Amino acid sequence: MARHKEFDPEAVLAQAMVLFWEQGYEKTSMQDLVQHMGVHKRSMYDTFGDKRTLFLKALDHYTSRAEHTFRAAVDANADGKAALRALIEGSIEAGTEHGRGCMLVNCATELAPRDEEAAEQVERHFERTRQLLVDLVARDRDRRAAEALGTLLFNAWLGLRVQARAGQSPAQLRRMAEGLYALLD
């Protein structure tokens, strides 16, 4: 007879996501995960698999949340500049609140260079986010101009997310972002 799980897998996955986000993949041990998640090691393995599989599930969880947040910010703002500001402000707040930066950007620089599955996951998210910005810019420009400007904004936005992880203050990041908003004038 199968045992009933004594924990909520979604809640535990969210806890693992936070720990991986704070410490990164390499610095997070299985013991750290067991302690942080409050789940027995055997239950964790049975539910999530090994550390790498758990990390990829946590990254997917983060990606889904981030993309939902990004889409909501764009959909809530008919004005392209206001939508861009909402996206960037949200990233600045989320990235500097606990000094974590962006989990996907962190993964892109830590694990993705040597893990094909992590790299694919990061690339899919980056492409969807870049396309979101291209579509946002295309509201007011032709498609070719929107493609170039949306890609430029995406790369600059990634740079801000790296700067957040590197410890730049929210005020410094907001000053850096002002030039991006002007590109939509």
GROMACS .gro file of C-alpha atoms in nm:
model
  185
    1MET     CA    1   0.000   0.000   0.000
    2ALA     CA    2   0.137   0.342  -0.100
    3ARG     CA    3   0.200   0.589   0.179
    4HIS     CA    4   0.026   0.923   0.178
    5LYS     CA    5   0.267   1.214   0.136
    6GLU     CA    6   0.305   1.414   0.454
    7PHE     CA    7   0.385   1.734   0.268
    8ASP     CA    8   0.255   1.945  -0.017
    9PRO     CA    9   0.488   1.885  -0.315
   10GLU     CA   10   0.412   2.229  -0.465
   11ALA     CA   11   0.492   2.410  -0.140
   12VAL     CA   12   0.811   2.209  -0.095
   13LEU     CA   13   0.911   2.276  -0.456
   14ALA     CA   14   0.866   2.649  -0.393
   15GLN     CA   15   1.094   2.619  -0.088
   16ALA     CA   16   1.358   2.439  -0.294
   17MET     CA   17   1.329   2.709  -0.560
   18VAL     CA   18   1.405   2.979  -0.304
   19LEU     CA   19   1.708   2.794  -0.172
   20PHE     CA   20   1.849   2.729  -0.520
   21TRP     CA   21   1.776   3.091  -0.611
   22GLU     CA   22   1.964   3.219  -0.307
   23GLN     CA   23   2.262   2.982  -0.313
   24GLY     CA   24   2.281   2.855  -0.670
   25TYR     CA   25   2.294   2.496  -0.783
   26GLU     CA   26   2.653   2.415  -0.688
   27LYS     CA   27   2.644   2.560  -0.337
   28THR     CA   28   2.317   2.389  -0.246
   29SER     CA   29   2.369   2.043  -0.099
   30MET     CA   30   2.111   1.772  -0.055
   31GLN     CA   31   2.143   1.823   0.320
   32ASP     CA   32   2.067   2.196   0.275
   33LEU     CA   33   1.756   2.102   0.078
   34VAL     CA   34   1.640   1.846   0.334
   35GLN     CA   35   1.680   2.097   0.618
   36HIS     CA   36   1.526   2.390   0.430
   37MET     CA   37   1.233   2.192   0.291
   38GLY     CA   38   1.163   1.997   0.610
   39VAL     CA   39   1.125   1.674   0.412
   40HIS     CA   40   1.303   1.345   0.474
   41LYS     CA   41   1.572   1.268   0.220
   42ARG     CA   42   1.399   0.947   0.103
   43SER     CA   43   1.070   1.132   0.051
   44MET     CA   44   1.248   1.402  -0.142
   45TYR     CA   45   1.416   1.150  -0.372
   46ASP     CA   46   1.088   0.960  -0.418
   47THR     CA   47   0.898   1.277  -0.506
   48PHE     CA   48   1.151   1.486  -0.697
   49GLY     CA   49   1.438   1.259  -0.794
   50ASP     CA   50   1.798   1.368  -0.755
   51LYS     CA   51   1.930   1.720  -0.688
   52ARG     CA   52   1.964   1.807  -1.057
   53THR     CA   53   1.608   1.694  -1.135
   54LEU     CA   54   1.479   1.892  -0.837
   55PHE     CA   55   1.672   2.197  -0.955
   56LEU     CA   56   1.526   2.172  -1.306
   57LYS     CA   57   1.174   2.140  -1.160
   58ALA     CA   58   1.240   2.441  -0.936
   59LEU     CA   59   1.372   2.637  -1.234
   60ASP     CA   60   1.060   2.546  -1.431
   61HIS     CA   61   0.846   2.659  -1.137
   62TYR     CA   62   1.033   2.991  -1.128
   63THR     CA   63   1.005   3.030  -1.506
   64SER     CA   64   0.629   2.974  -1.503
   65ARG     CA   65   0.582   3.232  -1.230
   66ALA     CA   66   0.810   3.486  -1.399
   67GLU     CA   67   0.646   3.449  -1.738
   68HIS     CA   68   0.300   3.482  -1.585
   69THR     CA   69   0.411   3.800  -1.405
   70PHE     CA   70   0.570   3.942  -1.722
   71ARG     CA   71   0.259   3.871  -1.932
   72ALA     CA   72   0.033   4.025  -1.667
   73ALA     CA   73   0.246   4.343  -1.660
   74VAL     CA   74   0.229   4.377  -2.038
   75ASP     CA   75  -0.143   4.300  -2.055
   76ALA     CA   76  -0.222   4.550  -1.778
   77ASN     CA   77  -0.056   4.838  -1.963
   78ALA     CA   78  -0.181   4.946  -2.304
   79ASP     CA   79   0.104   5.196  -2.329
   80GLY     CA   80   0.431   5.025  -2.431
   81LYS     CA   81   0.649   5.251  -2.220
   82ALA     CA   82   0.435   5.190  -1.911
   83ALA     CA   83   0.446   4.814  -1.975
   84LEU     CA   84   0.826   4.821  -2.010
   85ARG     CA   85   0.852   5.024  -1.690
   86ALA     CA   86   0.631   4.770  -1.508
   87LEU     CA   87   0.848   4.481  -1.631
   88ILE     CA   88   1.173   4.644  -1.530
   89GLU     CA   89   1.045   4.778  -1.198
   90GLY     CA   90   0.916   4.431  -1.112
   91SER     CA   91   1.257   4.282  -1.191
   92ILE     CA   92   1.438   4.544  -0.988
   93GLU     CA   93   1.217   4.484  -0.686
   94ALA     CA   94   1.229   4.105  -0.714
   95GLY     CA   95   1.602   4.095  -0.786
   96THR     CA   96   1.714   4.328  -0.510
   97GLU     CA   97   1.465   4.238  -0.237
   98HIS     CA   98   1.678   3.951  -0.108
   99GLY     CA   99   1.989   4.003  -0.321
  100ARG     CA  100   1.903   3.702  -0.537
  101GLY     CA  101   1.885   3.858  -0.880
  102CYS     CA  102   1.698   3.649  -1.136
  103MET     CA  103   1.711   3.272  -1.095
  104LEU     CA  104   1.717   3.219  -1.472
  105VAL     CA  105   2.002   3.463  -1.526
  106ASN     CA  106   2.186   3.301  -1.235
  107CYS     CA  107   2.137   2.959  -1.393
  108ALA     CA  108   2.249   3.093  -1.733
  109THR     CA  109   2.585   3.185  -1.584
  110GLU     CA  110   2.628   2.896  -1.339
  111LEU     CA  111   2.479   2.569  -1.461
  112ALA     CA  112   2.364   2.619  -1.821
  113PRO     CA  113   2.716   2.633  -1.970
  114ARG     CA  114   2.768   2.267  -1.872
  115ASP     CA  115   2.416   2.126  -1.855
  116GLU     CA  116   2.227   2.094  -2.183
  117GLU     CA  117   1.882   2.058  -2.028
  118ALA     CA  118   1.930   2.365  -1.807
  119ALA     CA  119   2.063   2.558  -2.107
  120GLU     CA  120   1.756   2.462  -2.313
  121GLN     CA  121   1.523   2.570  -2.035
  122VAL     CA  122   1.700   2.906  -2.000
  123GLU     CA  123   1.705   2.958  -2.376
  124ARG     CA  124   1.331   2.886  -2.409
  125HIS     CA  125   1.252   3.138  -2.137
  126PHE     CA  126   1.488   3.398  -2.280
  127GLU     CA  127   1.334   3.360  -2.625
  128ARG     CA  128   0.977   3.389  -2.492
  129THR     CA  129   1.076   3.697  -2.292
  130ARG     CA  130   1.257   3.853  -2.588
  131GLN     CA  131   0.951   3.787  -2.804
  132LEU     CA  132   0.727   3.947  -2.541
  133LEU     CA  133   0.938   4.264  -2.568
  134VAL     CA  134   0.937   4.252  -2.948
  135ASP     CA  135   0.556   4.222  -2.943
  136LEU     CA  136   0.537   4.510  -2.697
  137VAL     CA  137   0.748   4.733  -2.922
  138ALA     CA  138   0.552   4.620  -3.230
  139ARG     CA  139   0.245   4.795  -3.089
  140ASP     CA  140   0.394   5.123  -3.214
  141ARG     CA  141   0.653   5.024  -3.478
  142ASP     CA  142   0.685   4.806  -3.783
  143ARG     CA  143   0.791   4.447  -3.724
  144ARG     CA  144   1.151   4.485  -3.842
  145ALA     CA  145   1.217   4.785  -3.617
  146ALA     CA  146   1.036   4.610  -3.333
  147GLU     CA  147   1.257   4.302  -3.370
  148ALA     CA  148   1.577   4.507  -3.338
  149LEU     CA  149   1.456   4.733  -3.057
  150GLY     CA  150   1.286   4.449  -2.865
  151THR     CA  151   1.609   4.246  -2.876
  152LEU     CA  152   1.811   4.546  -2.759
  153LEU     CA  153   1.570   4.605  -2.470
  154PHE     CA  154   1.580   4.237  -2.377
  155ASN     CA  155   1.960   4.233  -2.361
  156ALA     CA  156   1.966   4.552  -2.155
  157TRP     CA  157   1.702   4.407  -1.922
  158LEU     CA  158   1.918   4.097  -1.872
  159GLY     CA  159   2.208   4.328  -1.788
  160LEU     CA  160   1.998   4.497  -1.520
  161ARG     CA  161   1.911   4.157  -1.376
  162VAL     CA  162   2.281   4.066  -1.359
  163GLN     CA  163   2.353   4.401  -1.192
  164ALA     CA  164   2.081   4.324  -0.934
  165ARG     CA  165   2.254   3.997  -0.847
  166ALA     CA  166   2.587   4.180  -0.830
  167GLY     CA  167   2.448   4.400  -0.553
  168GLN     CA  168   2.356   4.725  -0.726
  169SER     CA  169   2.099   4.920  -0.527
  170PRO     CA  170   1.744   4.964  -0.655
  171ALA     CA  171   1.814   5.338  -0.699
  172GLN     CA  172   2.120   5.266  -0.915
  173LEU     CA  173   1.926   5.016  -1.124
  174ARG     CA  174   1.640   5.262  -1.173
  175ARG     CA  175   1.886   5.526  -1.297
  176MET     CA  176   2.026   5.272  -1.543
  177ALA     CA  177   1.675   5.183  -1.661
  178GLU     CA  178   1.575   5.542  -1.742
  179GLY     CA  179   1.764   5.525  -2.071
  180LEU     CA  180   1.567   5.217  -2.172
  181TYR     CA  181   1.234   5.391  -2.132
  182ALA     CA  182   1.353   5.673  -2.353
  183LEU     CA  183   1.410   5.424  -2.637
  184LEU     CA  184   1.034   5.385  -2.665
  185ASP     CA  185   0.975   5.759  -2.725
   0.00000   0.00000   0.00000
